[in-house]
Amino acid sequence: MSGRLASEYSAWKKLQQIYDSEHSKLVLKDLFAQDPERFSKFSKEYNSTHGPSTTLLLDFSKNLITPEILKTLLDLAKEADVESFRDKMFAGEHINTSEDRAVLHIALRNFGGFKIAEAGADEVSGVLSHIKEFTEAVRSGAWKGYTGKTINTIVNIGIGGSDLGPVMVTEALKPYAKRDLTAHFVSNIDGTHLAETLRLCDPETTLFIIATKTFTTQEAITNAESARDWFLGTAKDKAHVA
Ligand SMILES: O=P(O)(O)OC[C@H]1O[C@H](O)[C@H](O)[C@@H](O)[C@@H]1O
């Protein structure tokens, strides 16, 4: 964050020394056997003070750490100024220096309504409502394909974070998924990835989502154009493409 390499911090150097001298001696089952309080010493529970009741449990006890290692890790965070960068992030300062941007993931979770001084941050809540409305229409079957049939297949086209993010969310929220909706993720520029996926899709019942932050990524745009051509090969009318 400051532009310094992590390895230049003195806490990092100390961690390296500890690792070199101790790592072969750190065996998790022995650490638990030596200290019955290990779980409570190396875990922390946070309960939400407002909003929906939420508990977060941070459990570091299963990591290869000792009190000294934990202390040195915290020293490293302090030395690297993580706290002040956290505050700058919440304030909407441009801590992404390579793109001269604010880092606004926090705006997506801004249920407390705090003010983020960055253009566009105030649009998030409206977009989230729109996402909810759209996804509910697809899940309920109200959103139809171009011939009026219910959607049963979704193809996410994107690469990098625009592929891994949707994959991660789909995997993580699987218990809540609508099981008769099949999800596919196409990321590879190699046409086989899309071609093999399209064999499993019916243009009348498939929804394509083009996920890209910039809309300039060659892989995403090429696959999106190929998917559109495939779709229009049957649907014919461009009015069916958003
Ligand atoms: O979301 P996009 O603008 O299409 O970018 C998609 C991906 O492109 C590249 O692979 C970048 O290295 C990734 O960080 C990014 O997630």
mmCIF file of C-alpha atoms and ligand atoms in Angstrom:
data_model
loop_
_atom_site.group_PDB
_atom_site.id
_atom_site.type_symbol
_atom_site.label_atom_id
_atom_site.label_comp_id
_atom_site.label_asym_id
_atom_site.label_seq_id
_atom_site.Cartn_x
_atom_site.Cartn_y
_atom_site.Cartn_z
ATOM 1 C CA MET A 1 0.000 0.000 0.000
ATOM 2 C CA SER A 2 2.847 2.338 0.832
ATOM 3 C CA GLY A 3 4.724 1.016 -2.175
ATOM 4 C CA ARG A 4 7.210 -0.846 0.023
ATOM 5 C CA LEU A 5 7.750 -4.532 -0.418
ATOM 6 C CA ALA A 6 6.315 -6.562 2.446
ATOM 7 C CA SER A 7 9.736 -8.174 2.927
ATOM 8 C CA GLU A 8 11.248 -4.776 3.818
ATOM 9 C CA TYR A 9 9.256 -4.440 7.041
ATOM 10 C CA SER A 10 11.087 -5.395 10.231
ATOM 11 C CA ALA A 11 8.104 -7.464 11.439
ATOM 12 C CA TRP A 12 8.277 -9.459 8.208
ATOM 13 C CA LYS A 13 11.982 -10.116 8.767
ATOM 14 C CA LYS A 14 11.213 -11.305 12.284
ATOM 15 C CA LEU A 15 8.493 -13.619 10.941
ATOM 16 C CA GLN A 16 11.002 -15.034 8.475
ATOM 17 C CA GLN A 17 13.466 -15.726 11.306
ATOM 18 C CA ILE A 18 10.769 -17.433 13.377
ATOM 19 C CA TYR A 19 9.766 -19.500 10.374
ATOM 20 C CA ASP A 20 13.354 -20.550 9.656
ATOM 21 C CA SER A 21 14.030 -21.627 13.232
ATOM 22 C CA GLU A 22 10.626 -23.016 14.276
ATOM 23 C CA HIS A 23 8.482 -24.153 11.384
ATOM 24 C CA SER A 24 9.661 -27.761 11.477
ATOM 25 C CA LYS A 25 8.731 -27.924 15.182
ATOM 26 C CA LEU A 26 5.179 -26.598 14.756
ATOM 27 C CA VAL A 27 2.821 -29.563 14.621
ATOM 28 C CA LEU A 28 -0.844 -28.679 15.021
ATOM 29 C CA LYS A 29 -1.899 -31.657 17.123
ATOM 30 C CA ASP A 30 1.013 -31.043 19.507
ATOM 31 C CA LEU A 31 0.121 -27.344 19.799
ATOM 32 C CA PHE A 32 -3.449 -28.296 20.790
ATOM 33 C CA ALA A 33 -2.180 -30.961 23.207
ATOM 34 C CA GLN A 34 0.203 -28.492 24.879
ATOM 35 C CA ASP A 35 -2.456 -25.847 25.414
ATOM 36 C CA PRO A 36 -6.112 -26.756 26.059
ATOM 37 C CA GLU A 37 -6.965 -23.050 25.807
ATOM 38 C CA ARG A 38 -5.584 -22.781 22.289
ATOM 39 C CA PHE A 39 -8.973 -22.340 20.604
ATOM 40 C CA SER A 40 -10.124 -19.540 22.902
ATOM 41 C CA LYS A 41 -6.734 -17.812 22.773
ATOM 42 C CA PHE A 42 -6.626 -17.779 18.985
ATOM 43 C CA SER A 43 -10.242 -17.116 18.098
ATOM 44 C CA LYS A 44 -12.510 -14.157 18.371
ATOM 45 C CA GLU A 45 -16.244 -13.812 17.987
ATOM 46 C CA TYR A 46 -17.971 -10.636 16.870
ATOM 47 C CA ASN A 47 -21.675 -10.032 17.235
ATOM 48 C CA SER A 48 -23.404 -7.359 15.197
ATOM 49 C CA THR A 49 -24.434 -4.376 17.276
ATOM 50 C CA HIS A 50 -27.128 -3.229 14.869
ATOM 51 C CA GLY A 51 -29.029 -4.584 11.866
ATOM 52 C CA PRO A 52 -29.726 -8.295 11.455
ATOM 53 C CA SER A 53 -28.256 -10.526 14.151
ATOM 54 C CA THR A 54 -24.937 -11.782 12.791
ATOM 55 C CA THR A 55 -22.030 -13.565 14.421
ATOM 56 C CA LEU A 56 -18.611 -13.774 12.860
ATOM 57 C CA LEU A 57 -16.147 -16.293 14.225
ATOM 58 C CA LEU A 58 -12.506 -15.792 13.319
ATOM 59 C CA ASP A 59 -10.632 -18.969 14.177
ATOM 60 C CA PHE A 60 -6.857 -18.842 13.796
ATOM 61 C CA SER A 61 -6.205 -21.739 16.168
ATOM 62 C CA LYS A 62 -5.831 -24.250 13.330
ATOM 63 C CA ASN A 63 -3.051 -22.216 11.789
ATOM 64 C CA LEU A 64 0.584 -22.889 12.575
ATOM 65 C CA ILE A 65 0.914 -19.929 14.927
ATOM 66 C CA THR A 66 2.149 -19.301 18.469
ATOM 67 C CA PRO A 67 1.427 -16.216 20.623
ATOM 68 C CA GLU A 68 4.693 -14.722 19.376
ATOM 69 C CA ILE A 69 3.815 -15.331 15.727
ATOM 70 C CA LEU A 70 0.359 -13.798 16.141
ATOM 71 C CA LYS A 71 1.862 -10.763 17.861
ATOM 72 C CA THR A 72 4.418 -10.349 15.053
ATOM 73 C CA LEU A 73 1.693 -10.653 12.391
ATOM 74 C CA LEU A 74 -0.227 -7.885 14.154
ATOM 75 C CA ASP A 75 2.992 -5.834 14.344
ATOM 76 C CA LEU A 76 3.339 -6.289 10.594
ATOM 77 C CA ALA A 77 -0.204 -5.006 10.005
ATOM 78 C CA LYS A 78 0.549 -1.961 12.174
ATOM 79 C CA GLU A 79 3.888 -1.345 10.517
ATOM 80 C CA ALA A 80 2.270 -1.513 7.065
ATOM 81 C CA ASP A 81 -0.342 0.994 8.214
ATOM 82 C CA VAL A 82 -3.270 -1.327 7.468
ATOM 83 C CA GLU A 83 -5.497 0.529 9.937
ATOM 84 C CA SER A 84 -5.102 3.905 8.297
ATOM 85 C CA PHE A 85 -5.579 2.381 4.819
ATOM 86 C CA ARG A 86 -8.728 0.657 6.089
ATOM 87 C CA ASP A 87 -10.046 4.051 7.195
ATOM 88 C CA LYS A 88 -9.082 5.603 3.860
ATOM 89 C CA MET A 89 -10.898 2.769 2.059
ATOM 90 C CA PHE A 90 -14.084 3.397 4.026
ATOM 91 C CA ALA A 91 -13.743 7.123 3.335
ATOM 92 C CA GLY A 92 -13.605 6.451 -0.424
ATOM 93 C CA GLU A 93 -10.027 7.696 -0.900
ATOM 94 C CA HIS A 94 -8.198 6.552 -4.033
ATOM 95 C CA ILE A 95 -6.075 3.852 -2.428
ATOM 96 C CA ASN A 96 -5.978 1.896 -5.700
ATOM 97 C CA THR A 97 -3.094 3.994 -6.965
ATOM 98 C CA SER A 98 -2.436 2.078 -10.194
ATOM 99 C CA GLU A 99 -5.976 2.889 -11.443
ATOM 100 C CA ASP A 100 -6.383 6.067 -9.355
ATOM 101 C CA ARG A 101 -9.668 4.757 -7.969
ATOM 102 C CA ALA A 102 -11.457 4.252 -4.706
ATOM 103 C CA VAL A 103 -11.828 0.609 -3.648
ATOM 104 C CA LEU A 104 -15.560 0.332 -3.388
ATOM 105 C CA HIS A 105 -16.327 -3.303 -2.529
ATOM 106 C CA ILE A 106 -17.444 -1.952 0.826
ATOM 107 C CA ALA A 107 -20.125 0.124 -0.912
ATOM 108 C CA LEU A 108 -21.836 -3.143 -1.896
ATOM 109 C CA ARG A 109 -22.245 -3.982 1.799
ATOM 110 C CA ASN A 110 -23.118 -0.489 2.920
ATOM 111 C CA PHE A 111 -26.323 -1.361 4.744
ATOM 112 C CA GLY A 112 -25.503 1.179 7.457
ATOM 113 C CA GLY A 113 -25.916 3.981 4.923
ATOM 114 C CA PHE A 114 -22.588 5.702 5.676
ATOM 115 C CA LYS A 115 -21.481 8.306 3.163
ATOM 116 C CA ILE A 116 -18.775 7.292 0.669
ATOM 117 C CA ALA A 117 -17.351 10.304 -1.134
ATOM 118 C CA GLU A 118 -16.901 8.800 -4.590
ATOM 119 C CA ALA A 119 -18.980 9.365 -7.708
ATOM 120 C CA GLY A 120 -21.269 6.411 -8.328
ATOM 121 C CA ALA A 121 -21.222 5.056 -4.759
ATOM 122 C CA ASP A 122 -24.723 6.427 -4.162
ATOM 123 C CA GLU A 123 -26.041 4.379 -7.104
ATOM 124 C CA VAL A 124 -25.187 1.038 -5.475
ATOM 125 C CA SER A 125 -28.342 0.585 -3.470
ATOM 126 C CA GLY A 126 -30.573 1.199 -6.526
ATOM 127 C CA VAL A 127 -28.537 -1.282 -8.593
ATOM 128 C CA LEU A 128 -28.740 -3.908 -5.822
ATOM 129 C CA SER A 129 -32.543 -3.531 -5.784
ATOM 130 C CA HIS A 130 -32.586 -3.908 -9.550
ATOM 131 C CA ILE A 131 -30.455 -7.078 -9.309
ATOM 132 C CA LYS A 132 -32.875 -8.488 -6.754
ATOM 133 C CA GLU A 133 -35.879 -7.699 -8.937
ATOM 134 C CA PHE A 134 -34.214 -9.286 -11.998
ATOM 135 C CA THR A 135 -32.968 -12.423 -10.246
ATOM 136 C CA GLU A 136 -36.349 -12.971 -8.622
ATOM 137 C CA ALA A 137 -38.029 -12.675 -12.020
ATOM 138 C CA VAL A 138 -35.658 -15.330 -13.440
ATOM 139 C CA ARG A 139 -35.978 -17.645 -10.429
ATOM 140 C CA SER A 140 -39.765 -17.394 -10.290
ATOM 141 C CA GLY A 141 -40.063 -18.130 -14.014
ATOM 142 C CA ALA A 142 -41.652 -14.730 -14.723
ATOM 143 C CA TRP A 143 -38.676 -13.809 -16.931
ATOM 144 C CA LYS A 144 -39.136 -15.755 -20.166
ATOM 145 C CA GLY A 145 -36.985 -16.615 -23.147
ATOM 146 C CA TYR A 146 -37.731 -15.004 -26.511
ATOM 147 C CA THR A 147 -40.488 -17.500 -27.397
ATOM 148 C CA GLY A 148 -42.175 -17.268 -23.992
ATOM 149 C CA LYS A 149 -40.635 -20.391 -22.447
ATOM 150 C CA THR A 150 -39.280 -20.317 -18.879
ATOM 151 C CA ILE A 151 -35.507 -19.904 -18.530
ATOM 152 C CA ASN A 152 -33.790 -23.077 -17.292
ATOM 153 C CA THR A 153 -30.136 -22.425 -18.224
ATOM 154 C CA ILE A 154 -27.828 -19.526 -17.454
ATOM 155 C CA VAL A 155 -24.462 -19.024 -19.145
ATOM 156 C CA ASN A 156 -22.074 -16.559 -17.525
ATOM 157 C CA ILE A 157 -19.504 -15.262 -19.986
ATOM 158 C CA GLY A 158 -16.518 -13.520 -18.414
ATOM 159 C CA ILE A 159 -12.896 -14.084 -17.460
ATOM 160 C CA GLY A 160 -10.697 -13.470 -14.410
ATOM 161 C CA GLY A 161 -12.656 -11.893 -11.578
ATOM 162 C CA SER A 162 -15.724 -11.705 -13.812
ATOM 163 C CA ASP A 163 -15.659 -15.515 -14.052
ATOM 164 C CA LEU A 164 -14.305 -16.541 -10.635
ATOM 165 C CA GLY A 165 -16.627 -14.177 -8.722
ATOM 166 C CA PRO A 166 -19.855 -15.585 -10.194
ATOM 167 C CA VAL A 167 -18.483 -19.161 -9.871
ATOM 168 C CA MET A 168 -17.640 -18.550 -6.207
ATOM 169 C CA VAL A 169 -21.041 -17.058 -5.405
ATOM 170 C CA THR A 170 -22.849 -19.852 -7.232
ATOM 171 C CA GLU A 171 -20.865 -22.492 -5.332
ATOM 172 C CA ALA A 172 -21.163 -20.751 -1.965
ATOM 173 C CA LEU A 173 -24.912 -20.181 -2.240
ATOM 174 C CA LYS A 174 -25.718 -23.594 -3.709
ATOM 175 C CA PRO A 175 -27.906 -24.579 -0.745
ATOM 176 C CA TYR A 176 -30.250 -21.738 -1.734
ATOM 177 C CA ALA A 177 -30.099 -22.411 -5.468
ATOM 178 C CA LYS A 178 -33.088 -23.105 -7.638
ATOM 179 C CA ARG A 179 -32.125 -26.613 -8.640
ATOM 180 C CA ASP A 180 -33.912 -26.642 -11.996
ATOM 181 C CA LEU A 181 -31.761 -23.726 -13.192
ATOM 182 C CA THR A 182 -28.457 -24.959 -14.640
ATOM 183 C CA ALA A 183 -25.479 -22.606 -14.552
ATOM 184 C CA HIS A 184 -22.519 -22.714 -16.947
ATOM 185 C CA PHE A 185 -19.426 -20.494 -16.896
ATOM 186 C CA VAL A 186 -17.510 -19.800 -20.074
ATOM 187 C CA SER A 187 -14.166 -18.056 -19.709
ATOM 188 C CA ASN A 188 -11.720 -19.621 -22.138
ATOM 189 C CA ILE A 189 -10.914 -17.817 -25.395
ATOM 190 C CA ASP A 190 -10.548 -21.277 -26.951
ATOM 191 C CA GLY A 191 -13.821 -21.648 -28.852
ATOM 192 C CA THR A 192 -14.226 -25.224 -27.624
ATOM 193 C CA HIS A 193 -15.290 -23.988 -24.211
ATOM 194 C CA LEU A 194 -18.246 -22.056 -25.604
ATOM 195 C CA ALA A 195 -19.027 -24.599 -28.337
ATOM 196 C CA GLU A 196 -19.215 -27.481 -25.841
ATOM 197 C CA THR A 197 -21.381 -25.404 -23.494
ATOM 198 C CA LEU A 198 -23.771 -24.379 -26.276
ATOM 199 C CA ARG A 199 -24.380 -28.041 -27.078
ATOM 200 C CA LEU A 200 -26.106 -28.201 -23.691
ATOM 201 C CA CYS A 201 -28.199 -25.067 -24.276
ATOM 202 C CA ASP A 202 -31.505 -24.359 -25.963
ATOM 203 C CA PRO A 203 -31.697 -20.786 -27.351
ATOM 204 C CA GLU A 204 -35.344 -20.596 -26.273
ATOM 205 C CA THR A 205 -34.610 -21.231 -22.604
ATOM 206 C CA THR A 206 -31.060 -19.911 -22.080
ATOM 207 C CA LEU A 207 -30.109 -16.599 -20.509
ATOM 208 C CA PHE A 208 -26.612 -15.276 -21.223
ATOM 209 C CA ILE A 209 -24.967 -12.951 -18.742
ATOM 210 C CA ILE A 210 -21.974 -10.992 -20.004
ATOM 211 C CA ALA A 211 -19.916 -10.200 -16.910
ATOM 212 C CA THR A 212 -17.123 -7.695 -17.405
ATOM 213 C CA LYS A 213 -15.982 -4.664 -15.474
ATOM 214 C CA THR A 214 -14.499 -2.868 -18.460
ATOM 215 C CA PHE A 215 -16.290 -4.355 -21.498
ATOM 216 C CA THR A 216 -12.917 -4.313 -23.261
ATOM 217 C CA THR A 217 -11.659 -7.778 -22.307
ATOM 218 C CA GLN A 218 -11.012 -9.648 -25.527
ATOM 219 C CA GLU A 219 -11.962 -13.096 -24.205
ATOM 220 C CA ALA A 220 -15.286 -11.907 -22.781
ATOM 221 C CA ILE A 221 -16.218 -9.834 -25.823
ATOM 222 C CA THR A 222 -15.280 -12.571 -28.314
ATOM 223 C CA ASN A 223 -17.253 -15.224 -26.449
ATOM 224 C CA ALA A 224 -20.195 -12.808 -26.040
ATOM 225 C CA GLU A 225 -20.247 -12.101 -29.771
ATOM 226 C CA SER A 226 -20.049 -15.821 -30.584
ATOM 227 C CA ALA A 227 -22.906 -16.541 -28.165
ATOM 228 C CA ARG A 228 -24.983 -13.754 -29.721
ATOM 229 C CA ASP A 229 -24.335 -15.155 -33.226
ATOM 230 C CA TRP A 230 -25.353 -18.626 -32.053
ATOM 231 C CA PHE A 231 -28.512 -17.232 -30.443
ATOM 232 C CA LEU A 232 -29.464 -15.100 -33.460
ATOM 233 C CA GLY A 233 -28.911 -18.112 -35.713
ATOM 234 C CA THR A 234 -32.201 -19.379 -34.268
ATOM 235 C CA ALA A 235 -33.938 -16.305 -32.870
ATOM 236 C CA LYS A 236 -33.129 -14.175 -35.980
ATOM 237 C CA ASP A 237 -34.366 -10.889 -34.483
ATOM 238 C CA LYS A 238 -31.808 -8.631 -32.716
ATOM 239 C CA ALA A 239 -34.648 -7.206 -30.630
ATOM 240 C CA HIS A 240 -34.287 -10.334 -28.426
ATOM 241 C CA VAL A 241 -30.759 -9.274 -27.388
ATOM 242 C CA ALA A 242 -30.612 -6.724 -24.552
HETATM 243 O O1 LIG B 1 -14.051 -7.744 -15.849
HETATM 244 P P1 LIG B 1 -13.144 -7.485 -17.011
HETATM 245 O O2 LIG B 1 -12.923 -6.015 -17.244
HETATM 246 O O3 LIG B 1 -13.685 -8.161 -18.259
HETATM 247 O O4 LIG B 1 -11.746 -8.101 -16.699
HETATM 248 C C1 LIG B 1 -11.600 -9.477 -16.507
HETATM 249 C C2 LIG B 1 -10.180 -9.840 -16.055
HETATM 250 O O5 LIG B 1 -9.270 -9.364 -17.025
HETATM 251 C C3 LIG B 1 -7.908 -9.665 -16.791
HETATM 252 O O6 LIG B 1 -7.730 -11.056 -16.820
HETATM 253 C C4 LIG B 1 -7.463 -9.103 -15.458
HETATM 254 O O7 LIG B 1 -6.162 -9.532 -15.164
HETATM 255 C C5 LIG B 1 -8.406 -9.558 -14.337
HETATM 256 O O8 LIG B 1 -8.079 -8.905 -13.145
HETATM 257 C C6 LIG B 1 -9.843 -9.243 -14.707
HETATM 258 O O9 LIG B 1 -10.702 -9.771 -13.718
#
